[in-house]
XYZ file of C-alpha atoms in Angstrom:
458
model
C -23.969 -14.130 86.634
C -20.861 -15.400 88.321
C -21.803 -15.895 92.025
C -18.064 -16.289 93.215
C -16.429 -13.736 95.458
C -12.999 -14.575 94.128
C -11.518 -13.468 97.572
C -9.089 -15.954 99.057
C -9.958 -17.534 102.295
C -9.939 -21.035 103.720
C -12.915 -23.132 104.357
C -12.924 -26.210 106.603
C -15.789 -28.584 106.388
C -16.039 -31.932 108.314
C -17.004 -34.530 105.717
C -18.502 -37.805 106.505
C -18.036 -40.900 104.540
C -20.388 -42.029 101.840
C -20.490 -45.550 100.387
C -20.062 -45.511 96.666
C -19.701 -47.890 93.834
C -18.041 -47.457 90.544
C -20.158 -47.877 87.406
C -18.056 -48.503 84.284
C -18.863 -46.429 81.177
C -19.235 -48.276 77.820
C -15.880 -49.137 76.463
C -13.817 -47.008 78.859
C -12.891 -49.467 81.581
C -15.121 -52.476 81.526
C -18.755 -53.515 80.698
C -20.087 -54.587 83.981
C -21.803 -52.512 86.761
C -21.189 -53.433 90.312
C -23.990 -52.925 92.787
C -24.505 -49.499 94.321
C -24.582 -48.789 98.085
C -26.902 -46.578 100.020
C -26.102 -43.351 101.870
C -29.094 -44.133 104.049
C -31.630 -46.967 104.044
C -34.875 -45.025 103.700
C -35.403 -42.895 100.673
C -39.162 -42.145 100.148
C -40.125 -41.433 96.542
C -41.751 -38.230 97.890
C -38.473 -37.055 99.367
C -37.366 -34.834 96.551
C -36.114 -31.283 96.600
C -39.140 -28.945 96.553
C -38.197 -27.240 93.227
C -35.848 -27.396 90.385
C -32.375 -26.224 91.082
C -30.573 -23.836 88.893
C -27.977 -24.975 86.500
C -25.822 -21.728 87.395
C -23.371 -23.751 89.690
C -22.297 -25.756 86.663
C -21.565 -22.656 84.684
C -19.756 -20.904 87.628
C -17.381 -23.898 88.067
C -16.804 -24.037 84.243
C -15.819 -20.428 84.433
C -13.384 -21.108 87.183
C -11.668 -23.848 85.161
C -11.605 -21.514 82.091
C -9.975 -18.924 84.332
C -7.310 -21.550 85.488
C -6.402 -22.746 82.090
C -6.035 -19.100 80.859
C -3.715 -18.303 83.731
C -0.046 -18.550 82.635
C 1.620 -21.499 84.375
C -1.458 -22.844 86.057
C -2.146 -25.613 83.607
C 0.443 -28.309 83.693
C 2.238 -28.330 80.285
C 2.144 -32.092 80.052
C -1.662 -32.303 80.538
C -4.005 -31.597 77.815
C -6.658 -29.302 79.239
C -9.606 -31.213 77.635
C -8.956 -34.007 80.117
C -9.493 -31.873 83.067
C -12.751 -30.336 81.665
C -14.060 -33.852 81.255
C -13.033 -34.897 84.844
C -14.633 -31.722 86.333
C -17.940 -32.208 84.501
C -18.124 -35.941 84.885
C -17.741 -35.525 88.603
C -20.580 -32.896 88.761
C -22.757 -34.947 86.555
C -22.425 -38.213 88.500
C -22.988 -36.359 91.852
C -26.102 -34.569 90.664
C -27.412 -37.707 88.791
C -27.046 -39.762 91.925
C -29.827 -37.593 93.299
C -31.860 -36.927 90.055
C -31.507 -40.546 88.890
C -33.136 -39.712 85.478
C -30.088 -40.903 83.499
C -27.413 -43.606 83.727
C -24.290 -42.621 85.687
C -21.072 -41.987 83.826
C -18.706 -43.896 86.178
C -19.761 -43.304 89.763
C -23.192 -44.524 91.130
C -24.233 -43.622 94.672
C -27.660 -44.350 96.007
C -28.149 -40.907 97.366
C -31.287 -39.612 99.258
C -33.502 -37.519 97.021
C -33.545 -34.924 99.788
C -29.914 -34.216 99.311
C -29.094 -30.806 97.763
C -28.098 -31.237 94.103
C -26.511 -27.810 94.305
C -24.281 -28.665 97.257
C -23.362 -31.987 95.566
C -22.349 -30.158 92.276
C -20.399 -27.605 94.341
C -18.548 -30.299 96.425
C -17.774 -32.482 93.431
C -16.382 -29.543 91.462
C -14.246 -28.188 94.338
C -12.875 -31.723 95.068
C -12.089 -32.387 91.471
C -10.447 -29.071 90.800
C -8.333 -29.133 93.999
C -7.205 -32.667 92.979
C -6.205 -31.510 89.530
C -4.807 -28.054 90.555
C -3.592 -28.305 94.153
C -1.613 -24.947 93.818
C -4.921 -23.229 93.244
C -6.507 -24.507 96.422
C -6.709 -21.134 98.334
C -8.614 -19.515 95.408
C -10.769 -22.658 94.923
C -11.574 -22.637 98.568
C -12.861 -19.072 98.331
C -14.897 -19.979 95.304
C -16.378 -22.953 97.125
C -17.357 -20.875 100.192
C -19.002 -18.330 98.032
C -21.007 -20.929 96.063
C -22.046 -22.935 99.127
C -23.269 -19.651 100.879
C -26.197 -19.856 98.256
C -27.359 -23.272 99.800
C -29.492 -23.179 102.953
C -27.915 -24.828 105.943
C -29.319 -28.171 107.013
C -29.253 -31.916 106.404
C -29.891 -31.615 102.628
C -26.780 -29.378 102.201
C -24.626 -31.760 104.405
C -25.734 -34.811 102.494
C -25.040 -33.173 99.162
C -21.600 -32.132 100.277
C -20.660 -35.684 101.339
C -22.021 -37.038 98.125
C -20.161 -34.660 95.790
C -16.843 -35.144 97.664
C -16.950 -38.947 97.481
C -17.991 -38.958 93.729
C -15.176 -36.662 92.695
C -12.628 -38.446 94.976
C -13.450 -41.789 93.276
C -13.450 -40.427 89.881
C -9.939 -38.825 90.401
C -8.709 -42.211 91.621
C -9.867 -43.883 88.460
C -8.284 -41.410 86.224
C -5.040 -41.339 88.122
C -3.553 -44.052 85.979
C -5.055 -43.095 82.538
C -1.721 -42.441 80.902
C -1.699 -38.607 81.371
C 1.343 -38.815 83.601
C 3.446 -40.712 81.100
C 6.637 -38.949 80.059
C 6.953 -39.221 76.292
C 10.254 -40.274 74.797
C 12.142 -37.566 72.929
C 10.545 -36.898 69.523
C 12.556 -37.747 66.490
C 11.523 -35.618 63.485
C 11.451 -37.086 60.012
C 13.592 -35.893 57.144
C 11.672 -37.204 54.135
C 9.208 -35.089 52.177
C 5.924 -34.955 53.944
C 7.412 -35.825 57.348
C 6.629 -33.556 60.261
C 9.387 -31.490 61.726
C 9.501 -28.517 64.102
C 8.342 -25.441 62.244
C 9.887 -21.985 61.706
C 10.306 -19.358 62.919
C 10.328 -20.633 66.613
C 10.813 -24.416 65.999
C 8.712 -25.583 68.922
C 9.021 -28.997 70.507
C 6.200 -31.359 69.558
C 3.603 -31.718 72.349
C 1.353 -34.509 73.519
C 3.178 -37.124 71.346
C 1.648 -40.051 73.356
C -1.791 -38.551 74.102
C -3.372 -40.795 71.577
C -2.701 -43.739 73.904
C -4.564 -42.099 76.844
C -7.415 -44.160 78.255
C -10.474 -42.662 76.615
C -13.432 -41.344 78.550
C -16.102 -43.093 76.425
C -14.273 -44.544 73.366
C -12.872 -48.038 73.550
C -9.510 -46.771 72.240
C -7.916 -43.760 70.661
C -7.680 -45.218 67.207
C -11.258 -46.359 67.095
C -12.241 -43.824 64.381
C -8.795 -43.151 62.977
C -9.248 -41.440 59.604
C -7.816 -42.783 56.417
C -4.384 -41.356 55.432
C -3.995 -37.905 53.978
C -3.625 -37.485 50.156
C -0.362 -38.515 48.606
C 2.107 -35.719 48.045
C 2.026 -36.269 44.322
C -1.692 -36.030 44.083
C -3.810 -33.238 42.699
C -5.859 -33.101 45.938
C -2.608 -32.424 47.835
C -1.592 -29.780 45.415
C -4.958 -28.017 45.590
C -4.942 -27.961 49.355
C -1.357 -26.693 49.538
C -1.963 -24.009 46.971
C -5.099 -22.838 48.781
C -3.340 -22.448 52.243
C -0.217 -20.988 50.535
C -2.490 -18.140 49.128
C -4.980 -17.699 51.792
C -2.903 -18.493 54.906
C 0.117 -16.363 54.117
C 1.215 -13.606 56.564
C 1.315 -11.350 53.442
C -1.698 -12.791 51.604
C -3.260 -10.550 48.922
C -6.160 -12.986 48.330
C -7.529 -13.417 51.892
C -10.437 -11.122 52.552
C -10.575 -8.899 55.567
C -13.273 -11.143 57.178
C -11.166 -14.138 56.491
C -8.210 -12.426 58.278
C -10.536 -11.638 61.187
C -11.740 -15.259 61.354
C -8.153 -16.622 61.101
C -7.114 -14.487 64.129
C -10.399 -14.709 66.097
C -10.404 -18.550 66.628
C -6.603 -18.931 67.342
C -6.909 -19.549 71.105
C -7.527 -23.054 72.388
C -10.737 -24.215 70.772
C -12.253 -26.080 73.633
C -12.444 -22.835 75.502
C -14.659 -21.244 72.853
C -17.118 -24.266 72.978
C -17.415 -24.200 76.738
C -18.089 -20.448 76.530
C -20.785 -21.183 73.913
C -22.289 -23.795 76.097
C -22.508 -21.359 78.911
C -24.336 -18.809 76.699
C -26.854 -21.375 75.340
C -27.527 -23.047 78.725
C -28.176 -19.659 80.269
C -30.464 -18.515 77.397
C -32.395 -21.814 77.718
C -32.659 -21.556 81.535
C -31.592 -25.225 81.830
C -32.049 -26.727 85.242
C -29.156 -28.286 87.206
C -29.530 -31.922 86.004
C -29.762 -30.838 82.417
C -26.909 -28.399 82.698
C -24.631 -30.929 84.319
C -25.554 -33.498 81.677
C -24.965 -30.917 78.886
C -21.406 -29.940 80.041
C -20.481 -33.642 80.786
C -21.644 -34.647 77.319
C -19.837 -31.729 75.727
C -16.493 -32.295 77.514
C -16.371 -36.104 77.430
C -16.841 -35.902 73.697
C -14.244 -33.063 73.397
C -11.653 -34.923 75.576
C -12.013 -38.163 73.474
C -11.772 -36.120 70.276
C -8.468 -34.879 71.428
C -7.272 -38.277 72.241
C -8.468 -39.388 68.738
C -6.917 -36.600 66.813
C -3.509 -36.952 68.660
C -3.587 -40.734 67.795
C -3.959 -39.747 64.114
C -1.527 -36.855 64.156
C 1.257 -39.023 65.551
C 0.301 -41.978 63.273
C 0.579 -40.075 60.014
C 3.062 -37.343 61.193
C 2.241 -35.104 58.225
C 4.273 -31.872 57.963
C 2.599 -28.486 58.462
C 1.840 -26.038 55.625
C 4.838 -23.842 56.493
C 7.221 -26.822 55.898
C 5.293 -28.071 52.951
C 5.421 -24.705 51.210
C 9.000 -23.909 52.013
C 10.056 -27.423 50.801
C 7.558 -27.859 47.966
C 10.387 -28.391 45.503
C 11.011 -31.726 47.176
C 7.430 -33.159 47.200
C 7.533 -34.554 43.675
C 4.375 -32.656 42.590
C 4.713 -30.414 39.613
C 1.599 -28.520 40.648
C 3.240 -27.033 43.754
C 5.795 -24.165 43.908
C 8.207 -23.570 46.812
C 8.359 -20.320 48.772
C 11.388 -20.559 51.095
C 10.370 -17.565 53.110
C 6.738 -18.233 53.523
C 5.082 -17.767 57.019
C 1.514 -18.158 58.087
C -0.783 -15.357 59.143
C -0.238 -16.401 62.754
C 3.537 -16.545 62.225
C 4.143 -19.397 64.606
C 2.633 -22.863 63.948
C 1.015 -25.160 66.492
C 3.584 -27.766 67.852
C 2.246 -31.019 66.374
C 1.633 -32.680 63.039
C -0.936 -31.307 60.670
C -3.464 -34.153 59.974
C -6.189 -34.072 61.055
C -7.083 -30.527 62.336
C -7.688 -30.198 66.018
C -10.003 -27.105 65.802
C -12.122 -29.008 63.188
C -12.255 -32.176 65.284
C -13.179 -30.594 68.492
C -15.651 -28.071 66.980
C -17.463 -30.881 65.171
C -17.741 -32.922 68.402
C -18.840 -29.996 70.397
C -21.429 -28.812 67.929
C -22.944 -32.234 67.754
C -23.132 -32.521 71.492
C -24.811 -29.170 71.932
C -27.179 -29.823 69.089
C -28.298 -33.046 70.778
C -29.711 -31.009 73.597
C -31.080 -27.808 71.949
C -31.192 -28.551 68.214
C -28.643 -27.197 65.764
C -30.363 -24.094 64.951
C -29.532 -21.790 67.921
C -28.656 -18.068 67.685
C -25.596 -17.092 69.781
C -22.521 -14.874 69.722
C -18.916 -15.480 70.556
C -16.072 -13.251 71.581
C -12.326 -13.949 71.478
C -9.636 -12.905 73.936
C -7.250 -11.923 71.014
C -9.626 -9.522 69.337
C -11.226 -7.433 72.072
C -14.440 -5.740 70.815
C -14.941 -8.235 68.032
C -18.058 -10.455 68.112
C -18.902 -13.365 65.732
C -22.556 -14.414 65.542
C -24.099 -17.481 64.325
C -27.531 -19.154 63.655
C -26.443 -22.733 64.298
C -23.714 -24.821 66.114
C -22.608 -26.500 62.828
C -22.045 -23.066 61.149
C -19.742 -21.998 64.086
C -17.935 -25.472 63.850
C -17.339 -24.927 60.118
C -16.001 -21.433 60.659
C -13.721 -22.464 63.479
C -12.244 -25.199 61.267
C -11.753 -22.998 58.294
C -10.078 -20.386 60.294
C -7.052 -22.620 60.521
C -6.680 -22.503 56.748
C -6.881 -18.647 56.798
C -4.385 -18.639 59.662
C -2.038 -20.778 57.594
C -2.063 -23.587 60.054
C -3.828 -26.461 58.183
C -4.714 -27.853 54.729
C -8.303 -28.279 53.538
C -8.082 -31.976 53.902
C -7.004 -31.504 57.613
C -10.298 -29.669 58.143
C -12.470 -32.256 56.234
C -10.946 -35.197 58.093
C -11.309 -33.397 61.457
C -14.984 -32.648 60.932
C -15.627 -36.302 60.142
C -13.616 -37.525 63.104
C -15.239 -35.179 65.625
C -18.709 -36.304 64.302
C -17.861 -39.934 64.733
C -16.494 -39.528 68.187
C -19.331 -37.398 69.475
C -21.960 -39.611 67.919
C -20.377 -42.703 69.703
C -20.106 -40.756 72.983
C -23.735 -39.629 72.854
C -24.886 -43.061 72.125
C -22.997 -44.825 74.767
C -22.850 -42.497 77.740
C -25.162 -40.506 80.059
C -28.230 -42.154 78.532
C -31.751 -41.930 80.042
C -32.177 -44.389 82.851
C -35.106 -45.968 80.988
C -35.507 -46.699 77.349
C -38.452 -45.729 75.141
C -40.453 -48.766 76.404
C -39.888 -47.844 79.976
C -37.437 -50.625 80.685
C -34.492 -49.717 82.944
C -31.392 -49.615 80.661
C -29.340 -51.330 83.432
C -31.554 -54.374 83.009
C -30.743 -54.835 79.426
C -27.929 -56.878 78.009
C -24.837 -54.787 77.169
C -24.996 -53.059 73.838
């Protein structure tokens, strides 16, 4: 249940300072961890919150961000939304984990008193992060913050949690301020040779996020760390098979696409990261996950998704492969006798996404998200998903991997991607997520009970 009032009113809170130290994630900024500093000197082992705190605040704030990115004009056009989801949930995680201490920090380590409220820390971290990312939304965010904090009893625990969350988020925002997201890309020059990406009919959109592959990753060492091999040669049988498949199944006037495939092609068309955050909300609620677990779940999910976006943009603008609509209309220039041009062909979705084809974004992000969620709950989970573009339609699944497969295939049915875009995307997403899960948010102690911070760097 969303606990936010959504009424707009200002909230002023006097916030004290908290000493904090940055802990650098594997491969993201450096490999050393500076010492932490204490909020107060005495932190008795027994000074813990009396009961597990609910993971609902994480879900509430995730819903707030979903609402923002779905509001026309609220999301900066030059900022890929996956970055902001990662920053929000990394801030919540590091704030909560500074009290819980069961896992390694992502970037920010604060020696917080165990008596501090984890809920207040999560709320303050989320509010501070979102106000920093969306200053124009502050009035609404202040109202959300007031409604959320009203659920936390007044007292020292709440005050300590607020100070902790504010400090963690402020430091994280400062670290990400120079990550390359504010770089203004040079004008894109489309190619003219067969296979070269060029803006697509009928609307000919300007290519987006052309330098996003150079963004500082969240966990990866660099954007090209798992760059896939090149797509098939235009003259190959594999290329012809993939083109002929999407030409048949993805056409706006297809007679071979089934009614279910048409539904699937339309259903998954909105931004794919939104679907996976909604799925995470559903599954976390069904499993009644506590606050530390829920914070870690959404951080793992969105760090992997954000790095997947960096990785696929690196590959897209390295290979610059044309989209199916260009390939099909210009098939008489590809040198492949197994392809046939259709100069008037349009995809099911009519317009085409404004970036090169290879690899597929839906497939990459879905594979990464499915692996992250499965690492918490196992792959076999029953859940249902709805789509804002098909009101009243629900898609149900028995595993995360099945949903990821369908989401990726939807782009073939929608006329957006080739089969090899999908296959490469699934592999890339798996590789990125596997690396992120093995190198961030790990248990504070290994299987032998040794603190991981005492081990040599991996």
